[in-house]
PDB file of C-alpha atoms in Angstrom:
ATOM      1  CA  ARG N   1      46.520 -19.826  12.364  1.00 52.00           C
ATOM      2  CA  PHE N   2      48.392 -17.950  15.110  1.00 54.00           C
ATOM      3  CA  GLY N   3      47.947 -18.111  18.852  1.00 56.00           C
ATOM      4  CA  ASN N   4      47.016 -14.904  20.643  1.00 59.00           C
ATOM      5  CA  GLY N   5      50.107 -15.163  22.833  1.00 54.00           C
ATOM      6  CA  THR N   6      52.272 -15.678  19.765  1.00 49.00           C
ATOM      7  CA  ALA N   7      56.049 -15.422  19.682  1.00 51.00           C
ATOM      8  CA  PHE N   8      55.686 -13.233  16.596  1.00 51.00           C
ATOM      9  CA  PRO N   9      55.300  -9.466  17.035  1.00 50.00           C
ATOM     10  CA  HIS N  10      51.797  -8.174  16.416  1.00 51.00           C
ATOM     11  CA  GLU N  11      53.231  -5.891  13.724  1.00 49.00           C
ATOM     12  CA  PHE N  12      54.423  -8.973  11.817  1.00 46.00           C
ATOM     13  CA  ILE N  13      51.018 -10.614  12.029  1.00 46.00           C
ATOM     14  CA  TYR N  14      49.383  -7.375  10.868  1.00 48.00           C
ATOM     15  CA  ILE N  15      51.613  -7.278   7.783  1.00 47.00           C
ATOM     16  CA  VAL N  16      50.975 -10.942   6.935  1.00 49.00           C
ATOM     17  CA  TYR N  17      47.251 -10.597   7.576  1.00 49.00           C
ATOM     18  CA  ASN N  18      46.718  -7.501   5.484  1.00 52.00           C
ATOM     19  CA  ASP N  19      49.411  -7.603   2.804  1.00 52.00           C
ATOM     20  CA  THR N  20      50.127 -11.282   2.193  1.00 53.00           C
ATOM     21  CA  CYS N  21      47.171 -13.456   3.043  1.00 55.00           C
ATOM     22  CA  GLY N  22      44.371 -11.043   2.324  1.00 54.00           C
ATOM     23  CA  GLY N  23      42.697 -11.737   5.646  1.00 61.00           C
ATOM     24  CA  GLY N  24      43.167 -15.515   5.648  1.00 69.00           C
ATOM     25  CA  ILE N  25      44.881 -15.653   9.047  1.00 72.00           C
ATOM     26  CA  ARG N  26      42.913 -16.603  12.143  1.00 73.00           C
ATOM     27  CA  ILE N  27      43.956 -15.743  15.709  1.00 73.00           C
ATOM     28  CA  ASP N  28      43.348 -18.362  18.409  1.00 74.00           C
ATOM     29  CA  PRO N  29      42.777 -16.786  21.838  1.00 75.00           C
ATOM     30  CA  ASP N  30      43.411 -20.023  23.758  1.00 80.00           C
ATOM     31  CA  THR N  31      46.309 -21.795  21.998  1.00 79.00           C
ATOM     32  CA  PHE N  32      49.877 -20.698  21.324  1.00 76.00           C
ATOM     33  CA  THR N  33      51.527 -20.592  17.903  1.00 79.00           C
ATOM     34  CA  THR N  34      53.394 -23.746  16.878  1.00 80.00           C
ATOM     35  CA  LEU N  35      57.176 -23.237  16.883  1.00 80.00           C
ATOM     36  CA  ALA N  36      59.744 -25.315  14.982  1.00 83.00           C
ATOM     37  CA  PHE N  37      63.396 -25.561  16.026  1.00 87.00           C
ATOM     38  CA  VAL N  38      65.829 -26.707  13.327  1.00 89.00           C
ATOM     39  CA  THR N  39      69.376 -27.887  14.006  1.00 90.00           C
ATOM     40  CA  PHE N  40      72.091 -29.085  11.639  1.00 90.00           C
ATOM     41  CA  ASP N  41      74.650 -31.788  12.317  1.00 89.00           C
ATOM     42  CA  ALA N  42      78.263 -31.803  11.109  1.00 90.00           C
ATOM     43  CA  HIS N  43      77.105 -33.131   7.707  1.00 87.00           C
ATOM     44  CA  GLY N  44      74.443 -30.478   7.249  1.00 87.00           C
ATOM     45  CA  ASP N  45      71.541 -32.847   7.886  1.00 85.00           C
ATOM     46  CA  ARG N  46      68.567 -31.289   9.605  1.00 84.00           C
ATOM     47  CA  SER N  47      66.692 -32.399  12.701  1.00 86.00           C
ATOM     48  CA  PHE N  48      63.489 -30.881  14.028  1.00 83.00           C
ATOM     49  CA  ALA N  49      61.917 -30.228  17.398  1.00 85.00           C
ATOM     50  CA  PHE N  50      58.531 -28.612  17.919  1.00 83.00           C
ATOM     51  CA  ALA N  51      56.534 -26.738  20.532  1.00 82.00           C
ATOM     52  CA  ARG N  52      53.038 -27.808  19.562  1.00 85.00           C
ATOM     53  CA  LYS N  53      50.739 -29.196  22.253  1.00 80.00           C
ATOM     54  CA  PRO N  54      48.383 -28.689  20.600  1.00 84.00           C
ATOM     55  CA  GLY N  55      49.441 -25.586  18.619  1.00 87.00           C
ATOM     56  CA  ALA N  56      47.080 -23.047  17.083  1.00 85.00           C
ATOM     57  CA  ASP N  57      47.493 -24.456  13.571  1.00 88.00           C
ATOM     58  CA  THR N  58      45.925 -27.754  14.662  1.00 91.00           C
ATOM     59  CA  GLN N  59      42.791 -25.925  15.805  1.00 91.00           C
ATOM     60  CA  LEU N  60      41.748 -24.511  12.424  1.00 91.00           C
ATOM     61  CA  ARG N  61      38.166 -25.460  11.547  1.00 93.00           C
ATOM     62  CA  TRP N  62      36.506 -25.714   8.143  1.00 95.00           C
ATOM     63  CA  ASP N  63      33.915 -23.110   9.116  1.00 94.00           C
ATOM     64  CA  GLU N  64      36.772 -20.624   9.610  1.00 91.00           C
ATOM     65  CA  ILE N  65      37.950 -20.981   6.010  1.00 92.00           C
ATOM     66  CA  ASP N  66      36.402 -18.559   3.539  1.00 91.00           C
ATOM     67  CA  PRO N  67      35.528 -20.539   0.370  1.00 93.00           C
ATOM     68  CA  ALA N  68      35.845 -17.306  -1.608  1.00 92.00           C
ATOM     69  CA  MET N  69      39.608 -17.463  -1.080  1.00 90.00           C
ATOM     70  CA  LEU N  70      39.668 -20.936  -2.631  1.00 93.00           C
ATOM     71  CA  ASP N  71      37.481 -19.730  -5.484  1.00 95.00           C
ATOM     72  CA  GLU N  72      40.045 -17.068  -6.360  1.00 92.00           C
ATOM     73  CA  THR N  73      43.006 -19.419  -6.682  1.00 92.00           C
ATOM     74  CA  HIS N  74      44.050 -21.711  -9.522  1.00 95.00           C
ATOM     75  CA  VAL N  75      46.316 -23.968  -7.460  1.00 96.00           C
ATOM     76  CA  PHE N  76      45.588 -25.437  -4.038  1.00 96.00           C
ATOM     77  CA  HIS N  77      48.645 -26.717  -2.149  1.00 96.00           C
ATOM     78  CA  PHE N  78      48.656 -28.646   1.118  1.00 97.00           C
ATOM     79  CA  GLY N  79      50.862 -30.894   3.241  1.00 96.00           C
ATOM     80  CA  SER N  80      50.485 -33.499   5.947  1.00 96.00           C
ATOM     81  CA  LEU N  81      51.241 -31.207   8.907  1.00 94.00           C
ATOM     82  CA  SER N  82      47.644 -29.996   8.979  1.00 95.00           C
ATOM     83  CA  CYS N  83      46.459 -33.620   9.132  1.00 97.00           C
ATOM     84  CA  THR N  84      48.119 -34.648  12.391  1.00 96.00           C
ATOM     85  CA  ASP N  85      45.216 -33.587  14.633  1.00 96.00           C
ATOM     86  CA  GLU N  86      41.574 -32.599  14.604  1.00 97.00           C
ATOM     87  CA  PRO N  87      39.941 -30.247  13.850  1.00 96.00           C
ATOM     88  CA  ALA N  88      42.610 -29.159  11.335  1.00 95.00           C
ATOM     89  CA  ARG N  89      42.572 -32.605   9.688  1.00 98.00           C
ATOM     90  CA  GLY N  90      38.879 -32.340   8.904  1.00 98.00           C
ATOM     91  CA  ALA N  91      39.337 -28.746   7.732  1.00 97.00           C
ATOM     92  CA  THR N  92      42.111 -29.863   5.384  1.00 97.00           C
ATOM     93  CA  GLN N  93      40.050 -32.721   4.000  1.00 98.00           C
ATOM     94  CA  SER N  94      37.097 -30.415   3.395  1.00 98.00           C
ATOM     95  CA  ALA N  95      39.293 -27.796   1.726  1.00 97.00           C
ATOM     96  CA  VAL N  96      40.865 -30.415  -0.555  1.00 98.00           C
ATOM     97  CA  ALA N  97      37.442 -31.760  -1.489  1.00 98.00           C
ATOM     98  CA  TYR N  98      36.221 -28.233  -2.226  1.00 98.00           C
ATOM     99  CA  ALA N  99      39.263 -27.455  -4.354  1.00 97.00           C
ATOM    100  CA  ARG N 100      38.887 -30.641  -6.391  1.00 97.00           C
ATOM    101  CA  ALA N 101      35.151 -30.134  -6.855  1.00 97.00           C
ATOM    102  CA  HIS N 102      35.812 -26.641  -8.199  1.00 97.00           C
ATOM    103  CA  GLY N 103      38.447 -27.646 -10.728  1.00 96.00           C
ATOM    104  CA  LYS N 104      41.568 -26.446  -8.926  1.00 97.00           C
ATOM    105  CA  LEU N 105      44.995 -27.936  -9.551  1.00 95.00           C
ATOM    106  CA  VAL N 106      45.838 -29.732  -6.297  1.00 96.00           C
ATOM    107  CA  THR N 107      49.490 -30.125  -5.274  1.00 95.00           C
ATOM    108  CA  TYR N 108      50.920 -31.913  -2.234  1.00 95.00           C
ATOM    109  CA  ASP N 109      54.137 -32.141  -0.229  1.00 94.00           C
ATOM    110  CA  PRO N 110      53.996 -34.672   2.649  1.00 94.00           C
ATOM    111  CA  ASN N 111      56.675 -32.805   4.635  1.00 92.00           C
ATOM    112  CA  TYR N 112      56.796 -35.687   7.126  1.00 95.00           C
ATOM    113  CA  ARG N 113      57.939 -34.649  10.596  1.00 94.00           C
ATOM    114  CA  PRO N 114      57.915 -37.686  12.957  1.00 94.00           C
ATOM    115  CA  PRO N 115      57.669 -35.747  16.278  1.00 92.00           C
ATOM    116  CA  LEU N 116      54.284 -34.326  15.271  1.00 93.00           C
ATOM    117  CA  TRP N 117      52.559 -37.690  14.800  1.00 95.00           C
ATOM    118  CA  LYS N 118      51.116 -39.954  17.480  1.00 95.00           C
ATOM    119  CA  THR N 119      52.097 -43.119  15.590  1.00 97.00           C
ATOM    120  CA  GLU N 120      53.911 -43.994  12.364  1.00 97.00           C
ATOM    121  CA  GLN N 121      50.855 -45.907  11.149  1.00 97.00           C
ATOM    122  CA  GLU N 122      48.621 -42.849  11.492  1.00 98.00           C
ATOM    123  CA  ALA N 123      51.200 -40.780   9.623  1.00 98.00           C
ATOM    124  CA  LYS N 124      51.354 -43.295   6.764  1.00 97.00           C
ATOM    125  CA  GLU N 125      47.581 -43.429   6.445  1.00 97.00           C
ATOM    126  CA  GLN N 126      47.216 -39.665   6.280  1.00 97.00           C
ATOM    127  CA  ILE N 127      50.173 -39.151   3.934  1.00 96.00           C
ATOM    128  CA  LEU N 128      48.884 -41.825   1.555  1.00 95.00           C
ATOM    129  CA  TRP N 129      45.478 -40.153   1.615  1.00 96.00           C
ATOM    130  CA  GLY N 130      47.113 -36.875   0.631  1.00 96.00           C
ATOM    131  CA  LEU N 131      49.085 -38.492  -2.185  1.00 94.00           C
ATOM    132  CA  ARG N 132      45.884 -39.828  -3.728  1.00 94.00           C
ATOM    133  CA  GLN N 133      44.137 -36.449  -3.637  1.00 95.00           C
ATOM    134  CA  ALA N 134      46.770 -34.516  -5.556  1.00 93.00           C
ATOM    135  CA  ASP N 135      47.402 -33.928  -9.228  1.00 93.00           C
ATOM    136  CA  LEU N 136      51.090 -33.224  -8.538  1.00 91.00           C
ATOM    137  CA  VAL N 137      53.239 -34.475  -5.641  1.00 90.00           C
ATOM    138  CA  LYS N 138      56.708 -33.525  -4.407  1.00 90.00           C
ATOM    139  CA  ILE N 139      58.133 -36.148  -2.044  1.00 91.00           C
ATOM    140  CA  SER N 140      61.597 -36.848  -0.615  1.00 91.00           C
ATOM    141  CA  ASP N 141      63.510 -40.110  -0.864  1.00 91.00           C
ATOM    142  CA  GLU N 142      63.289 -40.388   2.954  1.00 92.00           C
ATOM    143  CA  GLU N 143      59.504 -40.213   2.714  1.00 94.00           C
ATOM    144  CA  VAL N 144      59.490 -42.891  -0.004  1.00 93.00           C
ATOM    145  CA  GLN N 145      61.550 -45.103   2.317  1.00 94.00           C
ATOM    146  CA  PHE N 146      59.160 -44.386   5.187  1.00 96.00           C
ATOM    147  CA  LEU N 147      56.018 -45.181   3.204  1.00 95.00           C
ATOM    148  CA  TRP N 148      57.115 -48.158   1.147  1.00 93.00           C
ATOM    149  CA  GLY N 149      60.559 -49.193   2.372  1.00 94.00           C
ATOM    150  CA  CYS N 150      62.109 -48.869  -1.068  1.00 93.00           C
ATOM    151  CA  SER N 151      64.417 -46.761  -3.214  1.00 90.00           C
ATOM    152  CA  PRO N 152      63.292 -43.636  -5.124  1.00 88.00           C
ATOM    153  CA  GLU N 153      63.391 -45.660  -8.360  1.00 88.00           C
ATOM    154  CA  GLN N 154      61.131 -48.321  -6.905  1.00 90.00           C
ATOM    155  CA  GLY N 155      58.939 -45.620  -5.399  1.00 86.00           C
ATOM    156  CA  ALA N 156      58.378 -44.126  -8.838  1.00 85.00           C
ATOM    157  CA  GLU N 157      57.172 -47.537 -10.008  1.00 85.00           C
ATOM    158  CA  ARG N 158      54.512 -47.554  -7.292  1.00 83.00           C
ATOM    159  CA  VAL N 159      52.776 -44.478  -8.704  1.00 79.00           C
ATOM    160  CA  PRO N 160      50.177 -46.316 -10.834  1.00 78.00           C
ATOM    161  CA  VAL N 161      49.732 -48.983  -8.152  1.00 79.00           C
ATOM    162  CA  GLU N 162      48.916 -46.405  -5.482  1.00 80.00           C
ATOM    163  CA  GLY N 163      46.606 -44.395  -7.739  1.00 81.00           C
ATOM    164  CA  ILE N 164      48.858 -41.319  -7.695  1.00 83.00           C
ATOM    165  CA  ASN N 165      48.679 -39.031 -10.718  1.00 79.00           C
ATOM    166  CA  GLY N 166      52.129 -37.459 -10.827  1.00 77.00           C
ATOM    167  CA  ILE N 167      55.084 -37.610  -8.454  1.00 77.00           C
ATOM    168  CA  HIS N 168      58.455 -35.878  -8.160  1.00 80.00           C
ATOM    169  CA  ILE N 169      60.877 -37.663  -5.813  1.00 78.00           C
ATOM    170  CA  MET N 170      63.693 -35.512  -4.462  1.00 75.00           C
ATOM    171  CA  SER N 171      66.917 -37.084  -3.179  1.00 65.00           C
ATOM    172  CA  ALA N 172      68.643 -35.120  -0.435  1.00 54.00           C
ATOM    173  CA  GLY N 173      71.981 -33.446  -1.051  1.00 46.00           C
ATOM    174  CA  ASP N 174      74.970 -33.319   1.247  1.00 33.00           C
ATOM    175  CA  GLY N 175      74.887 -29.676   2.332  1.00 36.00           C
ATOM    176  CA  PRO N 176      72.616 -27.598   4.533  1.00 38.00           C
ATOM    177  CA  GLY N 177      69.048 -27.472   3.319  1.00 41.00           C
ATOM    178  CA  GLY N 178      68.665 -31.245   3.082  1.00 42.00           C
ATOM    179  CA  ASP N 179      66.116 -32.165   0.467  1.00 44.00           C
ATOM    180  CA  GLU N 180      66.342 -28.700  -1.063  1.00 44.00           C
ATOM    181  CA  GLN N 181      69.736 -29.598  -2.542  1.00 40.00           C
ATOM    182  CA  ASP N 182      69.156 -32.487  -4.877  1.00 43.00           C
ATOM    183  CA  ASN N 183      71.625 -34.949  -6.344  1.00 45.00           C
ATOM    184  CA  ASN N 184      69.005 -37.111  -7.992  1.00 53.00           C
ATOM    185  CA  GLU N 185      65.393 -36.735  -9.008  1.00 56.00           C
ATOM    186  CA  GLN N 186      62.810 -39.288 -10.080  1.00 62.00           C
ATOM    187  CA  ARG N 187      59.667 -38.302 -11.924  1.00 59.00           C
ATOM    188  CA  ALA N 188      56.740 -40.539 -12.684  1.00 59.00           C
ATOM    189  CA  GLU N 189      53.184 -40.165 -13.877  1.00 58.00           C
ATOM    190  CA  GLY N 190      50.334 -42.438 -12.967  1.00 53.00           C
ATOM    191  CA  GLU N 191      48.307 -44.193 -15.595  1.00 44.00           C
ATOM    192  CA  SER N 192      45.067 -43.143 -13.935  1.00 40.00           C
ATOM    193  CA  ALA N 193      43.231 -40.059 -15.138  1.00 43.00           C
ATOM    194  CA  PRO N 194      43.430 -36.897 -13.037  1.00 43.00           C
ATOM    195  CA  ALA N 195      41.104 -36.862 -10.061  1.00 47.00           C
ATOM    196  CA  GLN N 196      37.544 -36.087 -11.077  1.00 48.00           C
ATOM    197  CA  GLY N 197      36.832 -32.423 -10.664  1.00 46.00           C
ATOM    198  CA  SER N 198      40.500 -31.491 -10.553  1.00 47.00           C
ATOM    199  CA  GLY N 199      42.128 -28.905 -12.775  1.00 49.00           C
ATOM    200  CA  ALA N 200      45.020 -31.126 -13.817  1.00 47.00           C
ATOM    201  CA  ASP N 201      43.946 -31.244 -17.447  1.00 46.00           C
ATOM    202  CA  GLU N 202      43.174 -27.532 -17.708  1.00 46.00           C
ATOM    203  CA  GLN N 203      45.295 -24.538 -18.627  1.00 40.00           C
ATOM    204  CA  HIS N 204      45.913 -22.208 -15.707  1.00 39.00           C
ATOM    205  CA  GLU N 205      46.948 -18.614 -16.011  1.00 43.00           C
ATOM    206  CA  PRO N 206      49.062 -16.968 -13.315  1.00 39.00           C
ATOM    207  CA  GLN N 207      47.183 -14.789 -10.908  1.00 39.00           C
TER     208      GLN N 207
END
């Protein structure tokens, strides 16, 4: 969702709207587009600052989402950034429920960004909710530490305890890109069955 007074050129939005998203973008006439500012320190570690009070993406409503777009996909992916504020949180929850009920493979990346949350406790609650909805999860070692205060190895052991189906823990590398350059990876699968209504046990063909 973009704000009407967006920092992006209208030509860019037109291209994304028509050629990439197939009409899935919504324009908010009253709220500006969220902007992220990324800086790197001497070690290549990233830090983030945001212009988002509230930000057009947080204003997306469930009634603005066309279920036909969800019907056409095999995989539904979401993160925690759409769960920081209402009404986008409710829209995300409804979209996830719809995807699961219609047999889609649900994937999740918490993508925790502390400045966007009111409190750490609220962030933990929403991220844990997301983890339990997904068939597949990609999570960083920093996020494991944030949620459970433990190492990636210990985090992998929590998968069946937390009711998570499958998790891929990424350990951050030393260079620019942070958790995109991985020195170590932990994979674990929960003992619980895939979420009812999910497509985790089905074969999916590429679109």
